[in-house]
JSON list of C-alpha atoms in Angstrom, two decimals:
[
{"chain": "A", "resi": 1, "resn": "UNK", "atom": "CA", "xyz": [0.00, 0.00, 0.00]},
{"chain": "A", "resi": 2, "resn": "UNK", "atom": "CA", "xyz": [1.21, 3.48, -0.88]},
{"chain": "A", "resi": 3, "resn": "UNK", "atom": "CA", "xyz": [0.55, 6.30, 1.55]},
{"chain": "A", "resi": 4, "resn": "UNK", "atom": "CA", "xyz": [0.82, 9.99, 0.67]},
{"chain": "A", "resi": 5, "resn": "UNK", "atom": "CA", "xyz": [3.82, 11.60, 2.30]},
{"chain": "A", "resi": 6, "resn": "UNK", "atom": "CA", "xyz": [3.46, 14.58, 4.62]},
{"chain": "A", "resi": 7, "resn": "UNK", "atom": "CA", "xyz": [4.47, 17.79, 2.87]},
{"chain": "A", "resi": 8, "resn": "UNK", "atom": "CA", "xyz": [5.34, 19.98, 5.82]},
{"chain": "A", "resi": 9, "resn": "UNK", "atom": "CA", "xyz": [7.12, 19.73, 9.17]},
{"chain": "A", "resi": 10, "resn": "UNK", "atom": "CA", "xyz": [6.60, 21.95, 12.19]},
{"chain": "A", "resi": 11, "resn": "UNK", "atom": "CA", "xyz": [8.76, 21.92, 15.31]},
{"chain": "A", "resi": 12, "resn": "UNK", "atom": "CA", "xyz": [6.91, 23.57, 18.16]},
{"chain": "A", "resi": 13, "resn": "UNK", "atom": "CA", "xyz": [7.47, 24.81, 21.70]},
{"chain": "A", "resi": 14, "resn": "UNK", "atom": "CA", "xyz": [10.63, 26.76, 20.89]},
{"chain": "A", "resi": 15, "resn": "UNK", "atom": "CA", "xyz": [11.78, 28.62, 24.01]},
{"chain": "A", "resi": 16, "resn": "UNK", "atom": "CA", "xyz": [15.32, 29.73, 23.17]},
{"chain": "A", "resi": 17, "resn": "UNK", "atom": "CA", "xyz": [16.97, 31.51, 20.23]},
{"chain": "A", "resi": 18, "resn": "UNK", "atom": "CA", "xyz": [19.69, 28.83, 20.04]},
{"chain": "A", "resi": 19, "resn": "UNK", "atom": "CA", "xyz": [17.00, 26.18, 19.61]},
{"chain": "A", "resi": 20, "resn": "UNK", "atom": "CA", "xyz": [15.40, 28.21, 16.84]},
{"chain": "A", "resi": 21, "resn": "UNK", "atom": "CA", "xyz": [18.75, 28.40, 15.05]},
{"chain": "A", "resi": 22, "resn": "UNK", "atom": "CA", "xyz": [18.98, 24.58, 15.06]},
{"chain": "A", "resi": 23, "resn": "UNK", "atom": "CA", "xyz": [16.11, 24.55, 12.55]},
{"chain": "A", "resi": 24, "resn": "UNK", "atom": "CA", "xyz": [17.83, 26.80, 10.03]},
{"chain": "A", "resi": 25, "resn": "UNK", "atom": "CA", "xyz": [18.84, 25.09, 6.80]},
{"chain": "A", "resi": 26, "resn": "UNK", "atom": "CA", "xyz": [16.86, 21.94, 7.61]},
{"chain": "A", "resi": 27, "resn": "UNK", "atom": "CA", "xyz": [13.66, 20.42, 6.24]},
{"chain": "A", "resi": 28, "resn": "UNK", "atom": "CA", "xyz": [11.65, 22.12, 8.98]},
{"chain": "A", "resi": 29, "resn": "UNK", "atom": "CA", "xyz": [9.07, 24.50, 7.53]},
{"chain": "A", "resi": 30, "resn": "UNK", "atom": "CA", "xyz": [7.69, 26.10, 10.69]},
{"chain": "A", "resi": 31, "resn": "UNK", "atom": "CA", "xyz": [9.08, 27.17, 14.05]},
{"chain": "A", "resi": 32, "resn": "UNK", "atom": "CA", "xyz": [6.32, 27.18, 16.66]},
{"chain": "A", "resi": 33, "resn": "UNK", "atom": "CA", "xyz": [6.43, 29.55, 19.65]},
{"chain": "A", "resi": 34, "resn": "UNK", "atom": "CA", "xyz": [3.94, 29.49, 22.53]},
{"chain": "A", "resi": 35, "resn": "UNK", "atom": "CA", "xyz": [3.17, 32.98, 23.85]},
{"chain": "A", "resi": 36, "resn": "UNK", "atom": "CA", "xyz": [1.43, 33.95, 27.11]},
{"chain": "A", "resi": 37, "resn": "UNK", "atom": "CA", "xyz": [-0.22, 30.53, 27.60]},
{"chain": "A", "resi": 38, "resn": "UNK", "atom": "CA", "xyz": [-0.51, 29.61, 31.27]},
{"chain": "A", "resi": 39, "resn": "UNK", "atom": "CA", "xyz": [-1.11, 25.92, 30.55]},
{"chain": "A", "resi": 40, "resn": "UNK", "atom": "CA", "xyz": [2.27, 25.42, 28.85]},
{"chain": "A", "resi": 41, "resn": "UNK", "atom": "CA", "xyz": [5.70, 25.13, 30.50]},
{"chain": "A", "resi": 42, "resn": "UNK", "atom": "CA", "xyz": [7.08, 26.23, 27.12]},
{"chain": "A", "resi": 43, "resn": "UNK", "atom": "CA", "xyz": [5.24, 29.52, 27.08]},
{"chain": "A", "resi": 44, "resn": "UNK", "atom": "CA", "xyz": [7.36, 32.65, 26.65]},
{"chain": "A", "resi": 45, "resn": "UNK", "atom": "CA", "xyz": [6.76, 36.38, 26.83]},
{"chain": "A", "resi": 46, "resn": "UNK", "atom": "CA", "xyz": [6.20, 38.43, 23.70]},
{"chain": "A", "resi": 47, "resn": "UNK", "atom": "CA", "xyz": [9.65, 39.99, 24.08]},
{"chain": "A", "resi": 48, "resn": "UNK", "atom": "CA", "xyz": [11.28, 36.56, 24.28]},
{"chain": "A", "resi": 49, "resn": "UNK", "atom": "CA", "xyz": [9.23, 35.40, 21.31]},
{"chain": "A", "resi": 50, "resn": "UNK", "atom": "CA", "xyz": [10.66, 38.27, 19.27]},
{"chain": "A", "resi": 51, "resn": "UNK", "atom": "CA", "xyz": [14.20, 37.07, 20.05]},
{"chain": "A", "resi": 52, "resn": "UNK", "atom": "CA", "xyz": [13.30, 33.53, 19.02]},
{"chain": "A", "resi": 53, "resn": "UNK", "atom": "CA", "xyz": [11.58, 34.59, 15.81]},
{"chain": "A", "resi": 54, "resn": "UNK", "atom": "CA", "xyz": [14.57, 36.70, 14.81]},
{"chain": "A", "resi": 55, "resn": "UNK", "atom": "CA", "xyz": [16.88, 33.71, 15.24]},
{"chain": "A", "resi": 56, "resn": "UNK", "atom": "CA", "xyz": [15.16, 31.41, 12.75]},
{"chain": "A", "resi": 57, "resn": "UNK", "atom": "CA", "xyz": [14.84, 31.43, 8.98]},
{"chain": "A", "resi": 58, "resn": "UNK", "atom": "CA", "xyz": [11.77, 29.17, 9.26]},
{"chain": "A", "resi": 59, "resn": "UNK", "atom": "CA", "xyz": [8.27, 30.56, 9.03]},
{"chain": "A", "resi": 60, "resn": "UNK", "atom": "CA", "xyz": [6.97, 31.43, 12.49]},
{"chain": "A", "resi": 61, "resn": "UNK", "atom": "CA", "xyz": [3.73, 30.10, 13.96]},
{"chain": "A", "resi": 62, "resn": "UNK", "atom": "CA", "xyz": [2.64, 31.61, 17.29]},
{"chain": "A", "resi": 63, "resn": "UNK", "atom": "CA", "xyz": [0.48, 29.46, 19.57]},
{"chain": "A", "resi": 64, "resn": "UNK", "atom": "CA", "xyz": [-2.07, 31.23, 21.74]},
{"chain": "A", "resi": 65, "resn": "UNK", "atom": "CA", "xyz": [-4.54, 29.94, 24.34]},
{"chain": "A", "resi": 66, "resn": "UNK", "atom": "CA", "xyz": [-7.96, 31.64, 24.45]},
{"chain": "A", "resi": 67, "resn": "UNK", "atom": "CA", "xyz": [-6.38, 35.00, 23.53]},
{"chain": "A", "resi": 68, "resn": "UNK", "atom": "CA", "xyz": [-8.01, 38.39, 23.41]},
{"chain": "A", "resi": 69, "resn": "UNK", "atom": "CA", "xyz": [-8.18, 40.12, 20.07]},
{"chain": "A", "resi": 70, "resn": "UNK", "atom": "CA", "xyz": [-5.89, 42.77, 21.51]},
{"chain": "A", "resi": 71, "resn": "UNK", "atom": "CA", "xyz": [-3.21, 40.16, 22.18]},
{"chain": "A", "resi": 72, "resn": "UNK", "atom": "CA", "xyz": [-3.63, 38.71, 18.70]},
{"chain": "A", "resi": 73, "resn": "UNK", "atom": "CA", "xyz": [-3.12, 42.14, 17.15]},
{"chain": "A", "resi": 74, "resn": "UNK", "atom": "CA", "xyz": [-0.10, 42.76, 19.38]},
{"chain": "A", "resi": 75, "resn": "UNK", "atom": "CA", "xyz": [1.52, 39.46, 18.41]},
{"chain": "A", "resi": 76, "resn": "UNK", "atom": "CA", "xyz": [0.99, 40.05, 14.70]},
{"chain": "A", "resi": 77, "resn": "UNK", "atom": "CA", "xyz": [2.41, 43.57, 14.91]},
{"chain": "A", "resi": 78, "resn": "UNK", "atom": "CA", "xyz": [5.47, 42.51, 16.91]},
{"chain": "A", "resi": 79, "resn": "UNK", "atom": "CA", "xyz": [6.35, 39.18, 15.27]},
{"chain": "A", "resi": 80, "resn": "UNK", "atom": "CA", "xyz": [4.72, 39.22, 11.83]},
{"chain": "A", "resi": 81, "resn": "UNK", "atom": "CA", "xyz": [4.20, 35.45, 11.98]},
{"chain": "A", "resi": 82, "resn": "UNK", "atom": "CA", "xyz": [2.89, 33.48, 9.05]},
{"chain": "A", "resi": 83, "resn": "UNK", "atom": "CA", "xyz": [0.12, 32.10, 11.28]},
{"chain": "A", "resi": 84, "resn": "UNK", "atom": "CA", "xyz": [-1.54, 32.24, 14.66]},
{"chain": "A", "resi": 85, "resn": "UNK", "atom": "CA", "xyz": [-2.44, 28.83, 16.06]},
{"chain": "A", "resi": 86, "resn": "UNK", "atom": "CA", "xyz": [-5.37, 28.65, 18.48]},
{"chain": "A", "resi": 87, "resn": "UNK", "atom": "CA", "xyz": [-4.44, 25.88, 20.88]},
{"chain": "A", "resi": 88, "resn": "UNK", "atom": "CA", "xyz": [-7.18, 25.73, 23.54]},
{"chain": "A", "resi": 89, "resn": "UNK", "atom": "CA", "xyz": [-10.99, 26.12, 23.66]},
{"chain": "A", "resi": 90, "resn": "UNK", "atom": "CA", "xyz": [-11.41, 29.19, 21.48]},
{"chain": "A", "resi": 91, "resn": "UNK", "atom": "CA", "xyz": [-14.86, 29.81, 20.02]},
{"chain": "A", "resi": 92, "resn": "UNK", "atom": "CA", "xyz": [-15.55, 29.84, 16.29]},
{"chain": "A", "resi": 93, "resn": "UNK", "atom": "CA", "xyz": [-16.75, 33.42, 16.78]},
{"chain": "A", "resi": 94, "resn": "UNK", "atom": "CA", "xyz": [-13.29, 34.48, 17.97]},
{"chain": "A", "resi": 95, "resn": "UNK", "atom": "CA", "xyz": [-11.70, 32.78, 14.99]},
{"chain": "A", "resi": 96, "resn": "UNK", "atom": "CA", "xyz": [-14.10, 34.50, 12.62]},
{"chain": "A", "resi": 97, "resn": "UNK", "atom": "CA", "xyz": [-13.31, 37.90, 14.15]},
{"chain": "A", "resi": 98, "resn": "UNK", "atom": "CA", "xyz": [-9.58, 37.21, 13.87]},
{"chain": "A", "resi": 99, "resn": "UNK", "atom": "CA", "xyz": [-10.10, 36.35, 10.22]},
{"chain": "A", "resi": 100, "resn": "UNK", "atom": "CA", "xyz": [-11.79, 39.71, 9.65]},
{"chain": "A", "resi": 101, "resn": "UNK", "atom": "CA", "xyz": [-9.15, 41.75, 11.48]},
{"chain": "A", "resi": 102, "resn": "UNK", "atom": "CA", "xyz": [-5.82, 40.02, 10.87]},
{"chain": "A", "resi": 103, "resn": "UNK", "atom": "CA", "xyz": [-3.81, 39.41, 7.71]},
{"chain": "A", "resi": 104, "resn": "UNK", "atom": "CA", "xyz": [-2.22, 36.11, 8.77]},
{"chain": "A", "resi": 105, "resn": "UNK", "atom": "CA", "xyz": [-3.26, 32.49, 8.50]},
{"chain": "A", "resi": 106, "resn": "UNK", "atom": "CA", "xyz": [-5.25, 31.12, 11.42]},
{"chain": "A", "resi": 107, "resn": "UNK", "atom": "CA", "xyz": [-4.75, 27.51, 12.45]},
{"chain": "A", "resi": 108, "resn": "UNK", "atom": "CA", "xyz": [-6.91, 25.63, 14.96]},
{"chain": "A", "resi": 109, "resn": "UNK", "atom": "CA", "xyz": [-5.91, 22.66, 17.08]},
{"chain": "A", "resi": 110, "resn": "UNK", "atom": "CA", "xyz": [-8.56, 19.99, 17.59]},
{"chain": "A", "resi": 111, "resn": "UNK", "atom": "CA", "xyz": [-8.05, 17.93, 20.74]},
{"chain": "A", "resi": 112, "resn": "UNK", "atom": "CA", "xyz": [-8.78, 14.22, 20.91]},
{"chain": "A", "resi": 113, "resn": "UNK", "atom": "CA", "xyz": [-10.53, 12.68, 22.78]},
{"chain": "A", "resi": 114, "resn": "UNK", "atom": "CA", "xyz": [-13.23, 15.19, 21.95]},
{"chain": "A", "resi": 115, "resn": "UNK", "atom": "CA", "xyz": [-13.80, 18.08, 24.36]},
{"chain": "A", "resi": 116, "resn": "UNK", "atom": "CA", "xyz": [-17.42, 18.99, 25.15]},
{"chain": "A", "resi": 117, "resn": "UNK", "atom": "CA", "xyz": [-16.47, 22.65, 24.88]},
{"chain": "A", "resi": 118, "resn": "UNK", "atom": "CA", "xyz": [-14.93, 22.20, 21.46]},
{"chain": "A", "resi": 119, "resn": "UNK", "atom": "CA", "xyz": [-16.74, 22.91, 18.21]},
{"chain": "A", "resi": 120, "resn": "UNK", "atom": "CA", "xyz": [-16.48, 20.51, 15.29]},
{"chain": "A", "resi": 121, "resn": "UNK", "atom": "CA", "xyz": [-13.69, 20.84, 12.74]},
{"chain": "A", "resi": 122, "resn": "UNK", "atom": "CA", "xyz": [-16.23, 21.86, 10.11]},
{"chain": "A", "resi": 123, "resn": "UNK", "atom": "CA", "xyz": [-17.49, 24.74, 12.25]},
{"chain": "A", "resi": 124, "resn": "UNK", "atom": "CA", "xyz": [-13.96, 26.09, 12.69]},
{"chain": "A", "resi": 125, "resn": "UNK", "atom": "CA", "xyz": [-13.38, 25.80, 8.96]},
{"chain": "A", "resi": 126, "resn": "UNK", "atom": "CA", "xyz": [-16.58, 27.68, 8.24]},
{"chain": "A", "resi": 127, "resn": "UNK", "atom": "CA", "xyz": [-15.35, 30.39, 10.63]},
{"chain": "A", "resi": 128, "resn": "UNK", "atom": "CA", "xyz": [-12.22, 30.78, 8.53]},
{"chain": "A", "resi": 129, "resn": "UNK", "atom": "CA", "xyz": [-9.55, 28.38, 9.80]},
{"chain": "A", "resi": 130, "resn": "UNK", "atom": "CA", "xyz": [-6.83, 27.83, 7.20]},
{"chain": "A", "resi": 131, "resn": "UNK", "atom": "CA", "xyz": [-5.47, 24.61, 8.71]},
{"chain": "A", "resi": 132, "resn": "UNK", "atom": "CA", "xyz": [-6.36, 22.12, 11.40]},
{"chain": "A", "resi": 133, "resn": "UNK", "atom": "CA", "xyz": [-4.05, 20.24, 13.76]},
{"chain": "A", "resi": 134, "resn": "UNK", "atom": "CA", "xyz": [-5.12, 17.09, 15.58]},
{"chain": "A", "resi": 135, "resn": "UNK", "atom": "CA", "xyz": [-3.46, 16.57, 18.94]},
{"chain": "A", "resi": 136, "resn": "UNK", "atom": "CA", "xyz": [-3.88, 14.66, 22.20]},
{"chain": "A", "resi": 137, "resn": "UNK", "atom": "CA", "xyz": [-5.18, 16.32, 25.34]},
{"chain": "A", "resi": 138, "resn": "UNK", "atom": "CA", "xyz": [-4.64, 14.73, 28.72]},
{"chain": "A", "resi": 139, "resn": "UNK", "atom": "CA", "xyz": [-5.50, 15.43, 32.34]},
{"chain": "A", "resi": 140, "resn": "UNK", "atom": "CA", "xyz": [-2.33, 15.96, 34.38]},
{"chain": "A", "resi": 141, "resn": "UNK", "atom": "CA", "xyz": [-1.96, 17.41, 37.88]},
{"chain": "A", "resi": 142, "resn": "UNK", "atom": "CA", "xyz": [-5.67, 18.19, 37.90]},
{"chain": "A", "resi": 143, "resn": "UNK", "atom": "CA", "xyz": [-5.52, 20.26, 34.72]},
{"chain": "A", "resi": 144, "resn": "UNK", "atom": "CA", "xyz": [-6.15, 19.62, 31.05]},
{"chain": "A", "resi": 145, "resn": "UNK", "atom": "CA", "xyz": [-2.93, 19.86, 29.06]},
{"chain": "A", "resi": 146, "resn": "UNK", "atom": "CA", "xyz": [-3.52, 21.04, 25.51]},
{"chain": "A", "resi": 147, "resn": "UNK", "atom": "CA", "xyz": [-0.61, 19.40, 23.73]},
{"chain": "A", "resi": 148, "resn": "UNK", "atom": "CA", "xyz": [3.11, 19.29, 24.39]},
{"chain": "A", "resi": 149, "resn": "UNK", "atom": "CA", "xyz": [2.68, 16.31, 26.72]},
{"chain": "A", "resi": 150, "resn": "UNK", "atom": "CA", "xyz": [4.50, 13.64, 24.73]},
{"chain": "A", "resi": 151, "resn": "UNK", "atom": "CA", "xyz": [1.29, 11.59, 24.72]},
{"chain": "A", "resi": 152, "resn": "UNK", "atom": "CA", "xyz": [0.50, 9.99, 21.38]},
{"chain": "A", "resi": 153, "resn": "UNK", "atom": "CA", "xyz": [-2.81, 10.99, 19.83]},
{"chain": "A", "resi": 154, "resn": "UNK", "atom": "CA", "xyz": [-5.39, 8.34, 18.96]},
{"chain": "A", "resi": 155, "resn": "UNK", "atom": "CA", "xyz": [-4.36, 7.76, 15.38]},
{"chain": "A", "resi": 156, "resn": "UNK", "atom": "CA", "xyz": [-7.59, 5.94, 14.58]},
{"chain": "A", "resi": 157, "resn": "UNK", "atom": "CA", "xyz": [-9.64, 8.97, 15.58]},
{"chain": "A", "resi": 158, "resn": "UNK", "atom": "CA", "xyz": [-7.27, 11.28, 13.75]},
{"chain": "A", "resi": 159, "resn": "UNK", "atom": "CA", "xyz": [-7.51, 9.23, 10.56]},
{"chain": "A", "resi": 160, "resn": "UNK", "atom": "CA", "xyz": [-11.30, 9.29, 10.79]},
{"chain": "A", "resi": 161, "resn": "UNK", "atom": "CA", "xyz": [-11.37, 13.06, 11.19]},
{"chain": "A", "resi": 162, "resn": "UNK", "atom": "CA", "xyz": [-8.85, 13.70, 8.41]},
{"chain": "A", "resi": 163, "resn": "UNK", "atom": "CA", "xyz": [-10.65, 11.36, 6.01]},
{"chain": "A", "resi": 164, "resn": "UNK", "atom": "CA", "xyz": [-13.76, 13.52, 6.38]},
{"chain": "A", "resi": 165, "resn": "UNK", "atom": "CA", "xyz": [-11.73, 16.61, 5.35]},
{"chain": "A", "resi": 166, "resn": "UNK", "atom": "CA", "xyz": [-9.81, 15.50, 2.24]},
{"chain": "A", "resi": 167, "resn": "UNK", "atom": "CA", "xyz": [-9.23, 19.03, 0.91]},
{"chain": "A", "resi": 168, "resn": "UNK", "atom": "CA", "xyz": [-8.09, 20.58, 4.20]},
{"chain": "A", "resi": 169, "resn": "UNK", "atom": "CA", "xyz": [-4.39, 20.77, 5.17]},
{"chain": "A", "resi": 170, "resn": "UNK", "atom": "CA", "xyz": [-4.35, 18.77, 8.42]},
{"chain": "A", "resi": 171, "resn": "UNK", "atom": "CA", "xyz": [-1.38, 18.26, 10.72]},
{"chain": "A", "resi": 172, "resn": "UNK", "atom": "CA", "xyz": [-0.81, 15.33, 13.04]},
{"chain": "A", "resi": 173, "resn": "UNK", "atom": "CA", "xyz": [0.59, 16.16, 16.49]},
{"chain": "A", "resi": 174, "resn": "UNK", "atom": "CA", "xyz": [0.92, 14.32, 19.78]},
{"chain": "A", "resi": 175, "resn": "UNK", "atom": "CA", "xyz": [3.84, 12.19, 20.92]},
{"chain": "A", "resi": 176, "resn": "UNK", "atom": "CA", "xyz": [5.66, 12.00, 17.58]},
{"chain": "A", "resi": 177, "resn": "UNK", "atom": "CA", "xyz": [9.38, 11.24, 17.53]},
{"chain": "A", "resi": 178, "resn": "UNK", "atom": "CA", "xyz": [11.87, 9.63, 15.17]},
{"chain": "A", "resi": 179, "resn": "UNK", "atom": "CA", "xyz": [11.04, 6.07, 16.20]},
{"chain": "A", "resi": 180, "resn": "UNK", "atom": "CA", "xyz": [7.30, 6.33, 15.51]},
{"chain": "A", "resi": 181, "resn": "UNK", "atom": "CA", "xyz": [7.23, 8.88, 12.69]},
{"chain": "A", "resi": 182, "resn": "UNK", "atom": "CA", "xyz": [6.81, 6.24, 9.98]},
{"chain": "A", "resi": 183, "resn": "UNK", "atom": "CA", "xyz": [3.99, 4.47, 11.80]},
{"chain": "A", "resi": 184, "resn": "UNK", "atom": "CA", "xyz": [2.25, 7.77, 12.48]},
{"chain": "A", "resi": 185, "resn": "UNK", "atom": "CA", "xyz": [2.36, 8.72, 8.81]},
{"chain": "A", "resi": 186, "resn": "UNK", "atom": "CA", "xyz": [1.23, 5.28, 7.70]},
{"chain": "A", "resi": 187, "resn": "UNK", "atom": "CA", "xyz": [-1.68, 5.40, 10.13]},
{"chain": "A", "resi": 188, "resn": "UNK", "atom": "CA", "xyz": [-3.01, 8.86, 9.31]},
{"chain": "A", "resi": 189, "resn": "UNK", "atom": "CA", "xyz": [-1.50, 10.17, 6.03]},
{"chain": "A", "resi": 190, "resn": "UNK", "atom": "CA", "xyz": [-1.35, 13.76, 7.29]},
{"chain": "A", "resi": 191, "resn": "UNK", "atom": "CA", "xyz": [-0.59, 16.85, 5.22]},
{"chain": "A", "resi": 192, "resn": "UNK", "atom": "CA", "xyz": [1.93, 17.85, 7.88]},
{"chain": "A", "resi": 193, "resn": "UNK", "atom": "CA", "xyz": [3.58, 16.69, 11.08]},
{"chain": "A", "resi": 194, "resn": "UNK", "atom": "CA", "xyz": [3.95, 18.76, 14.24]},
{"chain": "A", "resi": 195, "resn": "UNK", "atom": "CA", "xyz": [6.08, 17.78, 17.23]},
{"chain": "A", "resi": 196, "resn": "UNK", "atom": "CA", "xyz": [7.70, 19.20, 20.32]},
{"chain": "A", "resi": 197, "resn": "UNK", "atom": "CA", "xyz": [8.73, 16.86, 23.13]},
{"chain": "A", "resi": 198, "resn": "UNK", "atom": "CA", "xyz": [10.07, 14.30, 20.64]},
{"chain": "A", "resi": 199, "resn": "UNK", "atom": "CA", "xyz": [13.11, 16.50, 20.00]},
{"chain": "A", "resi": 200, "resn": "UNK", "atom": "CA", "xyz": [13.73, 17.68, 23.57]},
{"chain": "A", "resi": 201, "resn": "UNK", "atom": "CA", "xyz": [16.28, 16.57, 26.16]},
{"chain": "A", "resi": 202, "resn": "UNK", "atom": "CA", "xyz": [14.07, 18.18, 28.81]},
{"chain": "A", "resi": 203, "resn": "UNK", "atom": "CA", "xyz": [10.99, 20.36, 28.68]},
{"chain": "A", "resi": 204, "resn": "UNK", "atom": "CA", "xyz": [11.79, 23.50, 26.73]},
{"chain": "A", "resi": 205, "resn": "UNK", "atom": "CA", "xyz": [15.32, 22.44, 25.73]},
{"chain": "A", "resi": 206, "resn": "UNK", "atom": "CA", "xyz": [15.84, 21.10, 22.21]},
{"chain": "A", "resi": 207, "resn": "UNK", "atom": "CA", "xyz": [18.17, 18.16, 21.81]},
{"chain": "A", "resi": 208, "resn": "UNK", "atom": "CA", "xyz": [20.36, 18.42, 18.67]},
{"chain": "A", "resi": 209, "resn": "UNK", "atom": "CA", "xyz": [20.76, 14.64, 18.44]},
{"chain": "A", "resi": 210, "resn": "UNK", "atom": "CA", "xyz": [17.05, 13.91, 18.74]},
{"chain": "A", "resi": 211, "resn": "UNK", "atom": "CA", "xyz": [16.36, 16.59, 16.14]},
{"chain": "A", "resi": 212, "resn": "UNK", "atom": "CA", "xyz": [18.99, 15.09, 13.83]},
{"chain": "A", "resi": 213, "resn": "UNK", "atom": "CA", "xyz": [17.42, 11.63, 14.25]},
{"chain": "A", "resi": 214, "resn": "UNK", "atom": "CA", "xyz": [13.99, 12.99, 13.46]},
{"chain": "A", "resi": 215, "resn": "UNK", "atom": "CA", "xyz": [15.22, 14.78, 10.35]},
{"chain": "A", "resi": 216, "resn": "UNK", "atom": "CA", "xyz": [17.08, 11.68, 9.20]},
{"chain": "A", "resi": 217, "resn": "UNK", "atom": "CA", "xyz": [13.86, 9.68, 9.46]},
{"chain": "A", "resi": 218, "resn": "UNK", "atom": "CA", "xyz": [11.98, 12.43, 7.63]},
{"chain": "A", "resi": 219, "resn": "UNK", "atom": "CA", "xyz": [14.52, 12.24, 4.80]},
{"chain": "A", "resi": 220, "resn": "UNK", "atom": "CA", "xyz": [14.24, 8.46, 4.71]},
{"chain": "A", "resi": 221, "resn": "UNK", "atom": "CA", "xyz": [10.48, 8.69, 4.31]},
{"chain": "A", "resi": 222, "resn": "UNK", "atom": "CA", "xyz": [10.74, 11.18, 1.50]},
{"chain": "A", "resi": 223, "resn": "UNK", "atom": "CA", "xyz": [13.39, 9.13, -0.24]},
{"chain": "A", "resi": 224, "resn": "UNK", "atom": "CA", "xyz": [10.78, 6.44, -0.89]},
{"chain": "A", "resi": 225, "resn": "UNK", "atom": "CA", "xyz": [9.49, 7.04, -4.41]},
{"chain": "A", "resi": 226, "resn": "UNK", "atom": "CA", "xyz": [5.72, 7.29, -4.64]},
{"chain": "A", "resi": 227, "resn": "UNK", "atom": "CA", "xyz": [5.07, 7.18, -0.92]},
{"chain": "A", "resi": 228, "resn": "UNK", "atom": "CA", "xyz": [5.54, 4.63, 1.84]},
{"chain": "A", "resi": 229, "resn": "UNK", "atom": "CA", "xyz": [5.59, 1.03, 0.69]}
]
């Protein structure tokens, strides 16, 4: 069986300029930075995010959690990212208003298992989302963690959701690393892959060796003519 290869790669949770520089000249398309998100140990201030964004030649995606429109405008003005990624329980109405006011792409993370407070992927798309990301959410220390946990998403659920959206660029996230990248791609056939903890030595610190291993596996996948055999 031949599976379509993912076209794009995003490395997220970048907390230091030196970690952003590790992505330069590689196959990584996007450098993800979490800004002002209380749920994430990888969250940084806007000032720190500017330093990180200036250190990378990759396109910048800024992750926000239930942001105000004022914060969204501030982030766009300061960082000029290619996209804002809504990572938590944002309403479709907020996304629609962002679409009207901002001249950047807007991505929305969908958390599996399904959250009662979360609208359907189709509703977010109708509100103006450019891309969707499917990630795992887990309860840890009495709080819901919206990604960045190292927990693998339910690939069966992800495949089901992506299959219903064949024309939408969908990213797979959740517990991806070099050793399971191939299986993840085979199981879900995503447009893109998004990972964080899989290339860290500790939370918030990128590991050059783990990143090199991941990129080597990415190259191996894309060296297979016609897809994954």
